[in-house]
Tab-separated table of C-alpha atoms in Angstrom:
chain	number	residue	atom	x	y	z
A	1	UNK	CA	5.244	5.946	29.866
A	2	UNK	CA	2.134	5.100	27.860
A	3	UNK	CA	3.572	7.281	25.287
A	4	UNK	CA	6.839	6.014	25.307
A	5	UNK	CA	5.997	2.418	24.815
A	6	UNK	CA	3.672	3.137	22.004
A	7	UNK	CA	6.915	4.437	20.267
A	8	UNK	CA	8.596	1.251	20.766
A	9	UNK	CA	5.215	-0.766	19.340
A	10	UNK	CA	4.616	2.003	16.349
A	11	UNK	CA	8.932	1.507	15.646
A	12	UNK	CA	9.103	-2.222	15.999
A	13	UNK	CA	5.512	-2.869	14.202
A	14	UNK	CA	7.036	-0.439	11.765
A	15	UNK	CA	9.817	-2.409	10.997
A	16	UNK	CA	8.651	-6.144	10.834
A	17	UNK	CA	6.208	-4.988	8.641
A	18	UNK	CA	8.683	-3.031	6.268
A	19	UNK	CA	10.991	-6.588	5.941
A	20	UNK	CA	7.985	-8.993	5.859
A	21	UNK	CA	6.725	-6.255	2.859
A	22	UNK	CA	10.139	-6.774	1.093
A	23	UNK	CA	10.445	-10.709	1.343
A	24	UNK	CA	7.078	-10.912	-0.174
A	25	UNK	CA	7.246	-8.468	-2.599
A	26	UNK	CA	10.742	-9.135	-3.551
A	27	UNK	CA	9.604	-13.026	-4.131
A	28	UNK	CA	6.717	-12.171	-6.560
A	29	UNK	CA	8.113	-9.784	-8.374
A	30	UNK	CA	11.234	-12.670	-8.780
A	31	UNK	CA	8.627	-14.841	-9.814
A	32	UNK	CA	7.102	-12.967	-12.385
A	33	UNK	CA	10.632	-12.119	-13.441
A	34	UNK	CA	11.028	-16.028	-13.765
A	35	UNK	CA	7.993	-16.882	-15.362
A	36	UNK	CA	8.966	-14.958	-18.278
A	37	UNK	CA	12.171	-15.644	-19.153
A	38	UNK	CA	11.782	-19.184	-18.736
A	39	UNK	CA	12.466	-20.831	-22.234
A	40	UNK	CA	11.154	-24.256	-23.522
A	41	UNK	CA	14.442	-27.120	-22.493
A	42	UNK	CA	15.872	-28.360	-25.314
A	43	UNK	CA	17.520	-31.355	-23.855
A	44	UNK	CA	15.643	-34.117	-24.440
A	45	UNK	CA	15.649	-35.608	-21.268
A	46	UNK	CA	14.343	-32.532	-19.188
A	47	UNK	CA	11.190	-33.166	-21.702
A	48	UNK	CA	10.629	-36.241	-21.172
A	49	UNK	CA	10.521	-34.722	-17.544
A	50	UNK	CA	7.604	-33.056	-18.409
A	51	UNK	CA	9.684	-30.027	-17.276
A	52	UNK	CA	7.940	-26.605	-19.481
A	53	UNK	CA	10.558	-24.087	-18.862
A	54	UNK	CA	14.201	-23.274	-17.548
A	55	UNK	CA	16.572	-20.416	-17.079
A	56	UNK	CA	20.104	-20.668	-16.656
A	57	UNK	CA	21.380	-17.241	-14.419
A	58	UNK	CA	24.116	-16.860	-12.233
A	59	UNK	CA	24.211	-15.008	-9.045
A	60	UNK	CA	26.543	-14.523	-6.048
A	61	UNK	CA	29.287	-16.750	-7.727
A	62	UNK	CA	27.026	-19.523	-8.339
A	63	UNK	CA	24.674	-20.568	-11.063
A	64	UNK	CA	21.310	-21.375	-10.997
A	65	UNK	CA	19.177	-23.619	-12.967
A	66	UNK	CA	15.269	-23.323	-11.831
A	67	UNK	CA	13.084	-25.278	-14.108
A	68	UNK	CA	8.988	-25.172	-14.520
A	69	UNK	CA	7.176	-27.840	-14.692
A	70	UNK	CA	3.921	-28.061	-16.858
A	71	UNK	CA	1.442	-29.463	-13.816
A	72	UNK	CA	3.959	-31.248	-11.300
A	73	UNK	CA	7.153	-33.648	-11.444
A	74	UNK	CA	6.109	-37.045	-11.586
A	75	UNK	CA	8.201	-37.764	-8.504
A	76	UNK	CA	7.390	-35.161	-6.042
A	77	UNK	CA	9.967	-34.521	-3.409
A	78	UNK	CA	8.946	-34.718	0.360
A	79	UNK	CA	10.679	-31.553	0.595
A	80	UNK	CA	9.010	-28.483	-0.547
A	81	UNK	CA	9.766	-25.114	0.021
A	82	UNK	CA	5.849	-22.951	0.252
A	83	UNK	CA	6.155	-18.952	-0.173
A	84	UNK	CA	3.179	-17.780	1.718
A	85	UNK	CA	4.555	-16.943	5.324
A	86	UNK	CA	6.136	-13.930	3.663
A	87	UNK	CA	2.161	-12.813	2.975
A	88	UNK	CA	0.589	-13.708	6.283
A	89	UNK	CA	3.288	-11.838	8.318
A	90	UNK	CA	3.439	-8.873	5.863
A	91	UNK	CA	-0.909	-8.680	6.180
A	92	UNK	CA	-0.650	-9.607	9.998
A	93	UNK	CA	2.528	-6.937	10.938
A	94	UNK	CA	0.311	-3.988	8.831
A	95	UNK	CA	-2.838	-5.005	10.492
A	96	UNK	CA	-1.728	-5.028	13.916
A	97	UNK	CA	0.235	-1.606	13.171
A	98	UNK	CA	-3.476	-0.450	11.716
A	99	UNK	CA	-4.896	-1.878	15.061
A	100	UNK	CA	-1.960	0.527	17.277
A	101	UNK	CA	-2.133	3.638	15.101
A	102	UNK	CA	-5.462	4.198	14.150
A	103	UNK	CA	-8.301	1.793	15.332
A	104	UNK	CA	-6.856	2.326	19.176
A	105	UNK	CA	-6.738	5.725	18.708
A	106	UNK	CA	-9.888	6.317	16.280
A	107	UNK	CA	-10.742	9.609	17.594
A	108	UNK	CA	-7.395	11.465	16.500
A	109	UNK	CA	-6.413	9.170	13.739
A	110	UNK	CA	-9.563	7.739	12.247
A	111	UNK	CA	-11.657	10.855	12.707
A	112	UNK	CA	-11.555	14.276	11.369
A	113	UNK	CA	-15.025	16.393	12.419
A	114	UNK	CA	-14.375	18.544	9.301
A	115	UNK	CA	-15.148	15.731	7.219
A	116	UNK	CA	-17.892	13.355	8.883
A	117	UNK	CA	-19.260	13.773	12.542
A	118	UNK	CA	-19.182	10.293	13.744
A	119	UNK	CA	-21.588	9.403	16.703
A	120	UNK	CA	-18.693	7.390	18.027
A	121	UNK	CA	-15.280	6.216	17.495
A	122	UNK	CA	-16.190	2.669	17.395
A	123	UNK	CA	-18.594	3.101	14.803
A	124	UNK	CA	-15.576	4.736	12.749
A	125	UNK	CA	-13.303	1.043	13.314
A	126	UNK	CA	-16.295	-0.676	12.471
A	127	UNK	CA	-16.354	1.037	9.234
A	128	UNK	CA	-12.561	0.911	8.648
A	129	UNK	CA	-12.864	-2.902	9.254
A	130	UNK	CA	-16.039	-2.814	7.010
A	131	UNK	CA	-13.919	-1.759	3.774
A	132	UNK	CA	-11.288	-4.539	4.033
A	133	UNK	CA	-14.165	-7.177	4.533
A	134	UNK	CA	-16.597	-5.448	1.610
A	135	UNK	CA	-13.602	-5.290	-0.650
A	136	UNK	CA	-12.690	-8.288	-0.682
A	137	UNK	CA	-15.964	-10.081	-1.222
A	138	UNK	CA	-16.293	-7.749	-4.512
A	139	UNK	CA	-12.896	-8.711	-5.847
A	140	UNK	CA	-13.378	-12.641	-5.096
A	141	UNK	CA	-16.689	-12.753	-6.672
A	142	UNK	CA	-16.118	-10.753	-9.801
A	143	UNK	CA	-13.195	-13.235	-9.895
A	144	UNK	CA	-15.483	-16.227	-9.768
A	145	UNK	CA	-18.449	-14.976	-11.822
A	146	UNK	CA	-16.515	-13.024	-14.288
A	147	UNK	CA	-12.870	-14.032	-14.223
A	148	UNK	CA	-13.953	-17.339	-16.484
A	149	UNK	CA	-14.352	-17.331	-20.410
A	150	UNK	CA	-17.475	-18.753	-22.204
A	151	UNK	CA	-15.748	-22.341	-21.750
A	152	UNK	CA	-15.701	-22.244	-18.121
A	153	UNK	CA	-11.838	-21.995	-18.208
A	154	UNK	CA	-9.657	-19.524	-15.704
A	155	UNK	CA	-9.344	-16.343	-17.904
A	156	UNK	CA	-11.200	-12.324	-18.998
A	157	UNK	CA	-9.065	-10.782	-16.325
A	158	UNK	CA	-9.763	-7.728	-17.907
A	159	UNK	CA	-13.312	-7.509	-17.069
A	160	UNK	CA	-12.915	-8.360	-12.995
A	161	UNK	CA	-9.387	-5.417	-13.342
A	162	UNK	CA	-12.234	-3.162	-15.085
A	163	UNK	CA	-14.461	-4.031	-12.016
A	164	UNK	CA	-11.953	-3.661	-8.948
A	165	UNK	CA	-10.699	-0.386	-10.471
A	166	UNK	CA	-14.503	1.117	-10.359
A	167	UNK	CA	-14.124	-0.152	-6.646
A	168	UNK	CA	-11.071	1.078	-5.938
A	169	UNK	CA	-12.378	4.501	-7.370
A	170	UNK	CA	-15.797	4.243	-5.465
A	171	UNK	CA	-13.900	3.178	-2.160
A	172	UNK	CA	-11.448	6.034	-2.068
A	173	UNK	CA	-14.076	8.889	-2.689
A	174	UNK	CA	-16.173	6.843	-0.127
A	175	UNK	CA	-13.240	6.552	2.551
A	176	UNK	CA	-11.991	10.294	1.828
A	177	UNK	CA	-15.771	10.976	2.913
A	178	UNK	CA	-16.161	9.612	6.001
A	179	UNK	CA	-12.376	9.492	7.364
A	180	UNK	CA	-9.538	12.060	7.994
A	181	UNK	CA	-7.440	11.808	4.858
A	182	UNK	CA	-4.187	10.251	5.822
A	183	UNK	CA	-6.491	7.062	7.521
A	184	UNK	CA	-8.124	7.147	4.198
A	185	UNK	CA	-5.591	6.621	1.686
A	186	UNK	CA	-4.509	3.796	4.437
A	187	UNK	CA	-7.678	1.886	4.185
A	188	UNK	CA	-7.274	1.980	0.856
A	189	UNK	CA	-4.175	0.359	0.879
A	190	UNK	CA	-5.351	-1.974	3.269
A	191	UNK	CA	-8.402	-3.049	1.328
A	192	UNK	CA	-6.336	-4.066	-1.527
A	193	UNK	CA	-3.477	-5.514	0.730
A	194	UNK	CA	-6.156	-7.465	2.028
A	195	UNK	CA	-7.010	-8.903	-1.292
A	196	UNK	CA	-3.251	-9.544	-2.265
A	197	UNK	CA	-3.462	-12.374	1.385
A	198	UNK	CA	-6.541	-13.690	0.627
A	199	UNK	CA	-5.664	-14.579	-2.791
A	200	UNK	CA	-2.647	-16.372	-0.888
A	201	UNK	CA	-4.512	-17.742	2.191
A	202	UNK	CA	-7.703	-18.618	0.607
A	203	UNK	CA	-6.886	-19.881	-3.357
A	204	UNK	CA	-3.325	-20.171	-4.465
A	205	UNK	CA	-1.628	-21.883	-1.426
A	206	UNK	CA	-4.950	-24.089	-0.583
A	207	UNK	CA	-4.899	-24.550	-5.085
A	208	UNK	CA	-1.419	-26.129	-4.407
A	209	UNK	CA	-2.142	-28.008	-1.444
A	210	UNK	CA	-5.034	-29.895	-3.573
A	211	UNK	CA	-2.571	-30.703	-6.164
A	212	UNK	CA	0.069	-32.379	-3.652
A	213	UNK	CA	-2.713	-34.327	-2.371
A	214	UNK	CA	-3.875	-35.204	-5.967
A	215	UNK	CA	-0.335	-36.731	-6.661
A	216	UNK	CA	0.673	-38.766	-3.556
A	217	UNK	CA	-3.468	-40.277	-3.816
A	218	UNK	CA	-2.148	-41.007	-7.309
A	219	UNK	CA	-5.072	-39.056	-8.788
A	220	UNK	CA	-5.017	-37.173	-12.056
A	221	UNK	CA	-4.076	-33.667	-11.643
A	222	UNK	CA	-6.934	-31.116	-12.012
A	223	UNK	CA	-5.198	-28.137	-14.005
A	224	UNK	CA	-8.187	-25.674	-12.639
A	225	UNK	CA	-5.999	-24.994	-9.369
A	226	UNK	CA	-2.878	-24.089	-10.834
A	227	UNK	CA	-4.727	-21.866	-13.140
A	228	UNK	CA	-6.623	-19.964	-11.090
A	229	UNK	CA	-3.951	-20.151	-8.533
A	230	UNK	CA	-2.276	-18.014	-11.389
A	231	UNK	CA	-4.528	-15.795	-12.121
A	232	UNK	CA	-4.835	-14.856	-8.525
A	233	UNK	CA	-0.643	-14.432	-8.127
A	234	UNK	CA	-1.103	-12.556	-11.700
A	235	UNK	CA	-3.589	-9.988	-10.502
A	236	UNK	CA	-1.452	-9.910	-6.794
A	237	UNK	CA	1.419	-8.200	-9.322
A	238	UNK	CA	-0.465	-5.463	-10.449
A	239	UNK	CA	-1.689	-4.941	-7.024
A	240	UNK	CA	1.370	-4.098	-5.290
A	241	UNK	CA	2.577	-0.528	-6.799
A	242	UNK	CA	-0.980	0.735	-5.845
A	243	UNK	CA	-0.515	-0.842	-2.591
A	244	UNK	CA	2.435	0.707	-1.578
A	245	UNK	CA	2.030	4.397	-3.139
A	246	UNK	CA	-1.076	4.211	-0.995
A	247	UNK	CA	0.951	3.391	2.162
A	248	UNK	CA	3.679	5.673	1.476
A	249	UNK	CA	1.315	9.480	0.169
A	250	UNK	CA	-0.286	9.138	3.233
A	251	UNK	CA	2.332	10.685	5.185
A	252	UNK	CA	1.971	13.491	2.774
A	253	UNK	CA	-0.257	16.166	3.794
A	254	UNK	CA	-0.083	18.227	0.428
A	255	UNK	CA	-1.692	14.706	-0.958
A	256	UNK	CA	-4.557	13.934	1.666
A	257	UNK	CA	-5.241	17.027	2.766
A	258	UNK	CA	-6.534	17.779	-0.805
A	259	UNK	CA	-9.488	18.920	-1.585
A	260	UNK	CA	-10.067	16.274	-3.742
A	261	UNK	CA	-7.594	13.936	-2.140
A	262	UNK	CA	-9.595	10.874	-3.242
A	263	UNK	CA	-9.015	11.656	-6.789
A	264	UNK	CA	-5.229	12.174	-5.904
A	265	UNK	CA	-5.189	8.846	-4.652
A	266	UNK	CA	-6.269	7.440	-7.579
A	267	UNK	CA	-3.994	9.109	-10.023
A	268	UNK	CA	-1.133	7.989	-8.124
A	269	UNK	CA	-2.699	4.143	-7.887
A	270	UNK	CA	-3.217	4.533	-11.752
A	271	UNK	CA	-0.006	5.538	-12.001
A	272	UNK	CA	1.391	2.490	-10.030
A	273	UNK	CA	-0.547	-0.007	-12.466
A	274	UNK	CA	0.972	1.374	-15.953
A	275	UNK	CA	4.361	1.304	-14.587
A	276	UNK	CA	4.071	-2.464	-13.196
A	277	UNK	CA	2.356	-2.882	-16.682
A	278	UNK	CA	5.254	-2.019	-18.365
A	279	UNK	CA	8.052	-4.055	-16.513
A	280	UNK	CA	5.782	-7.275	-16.825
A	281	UNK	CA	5.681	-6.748	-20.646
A	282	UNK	CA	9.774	-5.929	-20.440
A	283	UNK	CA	10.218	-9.510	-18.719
A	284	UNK	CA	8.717	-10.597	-22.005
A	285	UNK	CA	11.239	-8.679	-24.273
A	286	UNK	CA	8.283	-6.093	-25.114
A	287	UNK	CA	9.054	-2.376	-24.239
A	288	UNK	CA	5.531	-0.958	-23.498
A	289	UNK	CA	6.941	2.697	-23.630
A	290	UNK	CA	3.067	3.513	-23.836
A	291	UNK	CA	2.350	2.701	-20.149
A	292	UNK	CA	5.894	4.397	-19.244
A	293	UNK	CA	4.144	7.571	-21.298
A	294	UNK	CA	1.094	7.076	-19.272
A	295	UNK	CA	2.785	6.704	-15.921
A	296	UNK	CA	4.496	10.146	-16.529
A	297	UNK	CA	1.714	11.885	-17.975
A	298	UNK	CA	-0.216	11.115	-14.686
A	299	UNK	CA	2.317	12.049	-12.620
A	300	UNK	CA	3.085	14.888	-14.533
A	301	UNK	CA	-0.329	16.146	-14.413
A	302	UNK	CA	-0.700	15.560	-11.430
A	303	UNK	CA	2.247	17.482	-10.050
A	304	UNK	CA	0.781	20.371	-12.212
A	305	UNK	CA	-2.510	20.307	-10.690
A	306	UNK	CA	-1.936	20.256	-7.419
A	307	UNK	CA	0.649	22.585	-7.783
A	308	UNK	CA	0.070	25.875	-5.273
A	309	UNK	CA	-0.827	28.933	-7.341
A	310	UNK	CA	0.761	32.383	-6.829
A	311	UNK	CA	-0.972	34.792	-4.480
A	312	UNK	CA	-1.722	38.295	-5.713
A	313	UNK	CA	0.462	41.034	-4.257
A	314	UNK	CA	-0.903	42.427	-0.737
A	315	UNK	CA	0.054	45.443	1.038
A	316	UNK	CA	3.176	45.294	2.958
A	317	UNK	CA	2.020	43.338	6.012
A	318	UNK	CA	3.555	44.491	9.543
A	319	UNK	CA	6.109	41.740	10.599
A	320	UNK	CA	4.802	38.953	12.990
A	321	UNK	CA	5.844	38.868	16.642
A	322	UNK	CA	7.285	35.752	18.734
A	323	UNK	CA	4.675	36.785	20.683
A	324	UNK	CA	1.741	36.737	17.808
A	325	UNK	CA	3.187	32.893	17.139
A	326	UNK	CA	2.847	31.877	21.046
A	327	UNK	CA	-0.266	33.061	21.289
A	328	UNK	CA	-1.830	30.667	18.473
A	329	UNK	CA	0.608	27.864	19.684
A	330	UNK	CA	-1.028	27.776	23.019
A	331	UNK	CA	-4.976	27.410	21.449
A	332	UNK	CA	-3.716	25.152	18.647
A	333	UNK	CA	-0.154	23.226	19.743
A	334	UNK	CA	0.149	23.189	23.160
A	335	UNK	CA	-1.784	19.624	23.613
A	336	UNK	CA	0.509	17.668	21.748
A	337	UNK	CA	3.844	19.580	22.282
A	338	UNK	CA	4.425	20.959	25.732
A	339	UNK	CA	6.083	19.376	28.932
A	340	UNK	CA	8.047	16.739	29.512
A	341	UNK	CA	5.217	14.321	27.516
A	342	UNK	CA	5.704	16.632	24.076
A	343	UNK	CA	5.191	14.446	20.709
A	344	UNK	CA	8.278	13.417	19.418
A	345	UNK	CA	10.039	15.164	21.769
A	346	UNK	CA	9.262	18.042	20.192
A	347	UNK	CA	8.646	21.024	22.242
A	348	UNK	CA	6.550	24.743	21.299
A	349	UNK	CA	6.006	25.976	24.807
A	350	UNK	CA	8.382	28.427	24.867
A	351	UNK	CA	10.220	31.028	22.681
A	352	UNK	CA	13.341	29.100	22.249
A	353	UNK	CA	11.196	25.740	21.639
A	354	UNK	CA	9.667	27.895	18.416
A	355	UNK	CA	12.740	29.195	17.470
A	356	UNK	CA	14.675	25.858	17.262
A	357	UNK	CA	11.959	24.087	15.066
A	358	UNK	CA	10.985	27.079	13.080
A	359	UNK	CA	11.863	25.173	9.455
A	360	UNK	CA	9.725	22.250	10.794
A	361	UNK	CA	6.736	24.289	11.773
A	362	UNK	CA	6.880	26.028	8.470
A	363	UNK	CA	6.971	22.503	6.710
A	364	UNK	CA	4.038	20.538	8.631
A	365	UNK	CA	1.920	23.806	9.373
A	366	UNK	CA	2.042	25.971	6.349
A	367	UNK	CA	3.357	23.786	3.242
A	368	UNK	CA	2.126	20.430	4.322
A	369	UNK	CA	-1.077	21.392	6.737
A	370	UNK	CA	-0.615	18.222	8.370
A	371	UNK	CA	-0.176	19.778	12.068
A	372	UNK	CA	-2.218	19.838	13.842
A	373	UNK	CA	-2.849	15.953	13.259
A	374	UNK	CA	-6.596	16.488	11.377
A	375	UNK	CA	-6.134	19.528	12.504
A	376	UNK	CA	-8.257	18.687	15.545
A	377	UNK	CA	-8.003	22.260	17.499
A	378	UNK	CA	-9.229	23.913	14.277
A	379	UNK	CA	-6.420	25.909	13.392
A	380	UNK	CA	-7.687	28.476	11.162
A	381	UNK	CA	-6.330	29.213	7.781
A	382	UNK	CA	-5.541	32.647	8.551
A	383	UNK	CA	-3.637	31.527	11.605
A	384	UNK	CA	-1.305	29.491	8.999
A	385	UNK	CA	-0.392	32.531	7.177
A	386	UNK	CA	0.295	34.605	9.964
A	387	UNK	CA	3.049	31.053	10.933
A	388	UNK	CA	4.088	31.215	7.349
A	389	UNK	CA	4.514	35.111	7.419
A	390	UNK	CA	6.338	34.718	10.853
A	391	UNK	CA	8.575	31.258	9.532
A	392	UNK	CA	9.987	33.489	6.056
A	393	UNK	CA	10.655	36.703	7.894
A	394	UNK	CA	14.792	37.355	8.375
C-alpha cells in the first residue's frame, strides 16, 4: 500500500508541477516576447500618458492592445493583476516532489556507494539542501556587488552570467561527485530553479510592491526597483532552458551515468543558453544565427562524443540460456521486481516475466544502464553483456 500511494503522490506531484512549470514559463517567455516588440505610441494622447510602448496583436478573435508604461500610470487602478503565484507553486510543487523522490528516500535515490560513501543518508539531504541554499547566496551577491556599473546604476550582467556559469560548472562536477547521477543533474536544476523564485519572492515582486506604495503615499517613484526588478526577470529568461534540460536528461541514463556526466550536463545547459540567446535577439528583429550555430555545434558534439564505439570482433560466443538470465536476475533484480509488490508492476521472477519485457530489459540494463536504480546490487558489467547477448539473440 505504501508503494501504491507513493505512485499517486510521485503522479499527482508530477503533474501540478508540470502545469504550474508551463503557466510560469509560458508568462515570461510572453513577456519577453512583449517587451520587445513593443513600439514607441504615436498618438499623442497615449504620451502624454506617459505610456513607453504598445503592441497591437490579435488573438482568439479578439484584439489586444497592452501598453508599457515608463515607471507607472499616474492613476493606478485598485485592480492589479501580480504574476508570481505561477513561481511559488512551480518552486513549491518541484520541491515537495524533490522532498517524495529523493530526500525521503536518500539511500536509493540520493546515494550511489560507487561514487561517495556517505556516513548517512541524512548527511546526503543535508547536502542536497546545502546546494540550493549556497547557490543562491552566490548568484544574489554577485548580483549586488557586481551586477552595478561604475555609476551605481542596475547593469554589467555579463560579469555576474560569467560568475554563475563558473558556479554552475563547479556545482555540477561537485554534485556528480558526491551524488548518484540522475539526483545530480536534479540538484542542479534545482539550484538554479531556486534562483529563478527568489528573484521573484525576494526582489522583483517585493521591487513592485515598493513602487505601489510609492504612488498611493504620493511619493516620487524610485526607478532602482523596476530596474533591478528587470534585471532579475532578464537573467530568470536565460535561466529556464538550462533549467529544464536539467530536469528532463536526468531520466536518461546514457547522460548521467557518464563518466563524465557533469561535463554532459553542462554542454547541454550551454546549449540551452545560446538557443534562448537567440530567440531573445529574434524578438528584437536580430537573427543571431551564431548562437543557433553554437547550440548545434554543442549538441552535435556532444552526440558524437558520447556516442558508443564499436567493439572488436570476439569469438563466436555460445548462446545465453533463460536460465543464465534468471540466475543474475535473482542477485541483481529480484528486490525491486518480484511478487505482488514488483516496481511498476513490472515483474522478472519468472521465465515468462523475462520474456514479456525482454525489449525493456535490453533498453534500461544494457543501452541505458539505468537498472538497477544506481545500480545498488552491483550488477557487474560483464553481467550486462551476457543480458545484452541474451536480449539480441533470435
Amino acid at each position: 500500500m505504501d508503494i501504491y500511494l507513493l505512485d499517486w503522490a510521485n503522479l499527482l506531484l508530477r503533474w501540478l508541477h508540470v502545469i504550474t512549470v508551463i503557466a510560469w514559463i509560458g508568462a515570461s517567455f510572453y513577456f519577453v516576447w512583449l517587451d520587445n516588440h513593443l513600439v514607441k505610441p504615436q498618438a499623442e494622447n497615449l504620451q502624454a500618458k506617459g505610456v513607453d510602448g504598445e503592441l497591437w496583436a490579435v488573438h482568439g478573435g479578439g484584439f489586444y492592445n497592452p501598453q508599457k508604461y515608463l515607471v507607472a500610470p499616474a492613476n493606478l487602478p485598485r485592480d492589479l493583476h501580480w504574476f508570481y503565484w505561477e513561481s511559488y507553486w512551480t518552486w513549491m510543487s518541484g520541491f515537495a516532489l524533490f522532498v517524495v523522490l529523493y530526500l525521503c528516500n536518500a539511500s536509493q535515490m540520493l546515494i550511489d556507494p560507487r561514487v561517495h560513501a556517505w556516513g548517512a543518508p541524512w548527511q546526503a539531504v543535508a547536502a542536497a539542501l546545502g546546494f540550493l541554499v549556497v547557490g543562491t547566496a552566490v548568484y544574489d551577491i554577485a548580483c549586488q556587488t557586481l551586477g552595478r556599473t561604475r555609476a551605481g546604476a542596475i547593469g554589467n550582467d555579463g560579469r555576474v552570467m560569467a560568475v554563475v556559469a563558473v558556479f554552475v560548472v563547479a556545482a555540477s562536477w561537485l554534485a556528480c561527485q558526491l551524488f548518484a547521477g540522475r539526483a545530480a543533474f536534479l540538484i542542479v536544476g534545482a539550484t538554479l530553479a531556486t534562483m529563478m523564485t527568489a528573484n521573484v519572492a525576494h526582489w522583483i515582486i517585493p521591487g513592485q510592491r515598493k513602487v505601489i506604495a510609492q504612488m498611493r503615499a504620493g511619493e516620487t517613484v524610485d526607478p532602482l526597483h523596476g530596474q533591478r526588478g528587470k534585471q532579475r526577470s532578464v537573467h530568470n529568461t536565460y535561466f529556464t532552458l538550462p533549467v529544464l534540460i536539467a530536469m528532463l536528461s536526468n531520466h536518461y541514463g546514457m547522460l548521467h551515468q557518464h563518466p563524465y556526466n557533469w561535463a554532459v550536463l553542462c554542454v547541454l545547459m550551454a546549449a540551452g543558453v545560446a538557443i534562448r540567446i537567440f530567440f531573445v535577439k529574434r524578438h528584437k528583429g536580430v537573427n543571431s544565427w551564431g548562437a543557433v550555430v553554437l547550440a548545434l555545434v554543442l549538441l552535435g558534439g556532444l552526440v558524437a562524443w558520447m556516442a558508443p564505439r564499436p567493439q572488436p570482433a570476439a569469438a563466436a560466443a555460445s548462446a545465453v540460456t533463460l536460465a543464465q538470465v534468471q540466475a543474475v536476475e535473482a542477485q541483481r533484480c529480484a528486490i525491486c521486481h518480484s511478487g505482488e509488490a514488483a516496481q511498476k508492476g513490472v515483474r522478472l521472477d519468472s521465465a515468462e516475466g523475462l520474456v514479456a519485457h525482454k525489449a525493456q530489459i535490453y533498453q534500461q540494463v544494457v543501452v541505458q544502464r539505468a537498472m538497477p536504480l544506481n545500480n545498488a546490487t552491483g550488477m557487474t558489467d560483464d553481467e550486462r553483456a551476457l543480458i545484452g547477448r541474451w536480449a539480441r539473440q533470435p
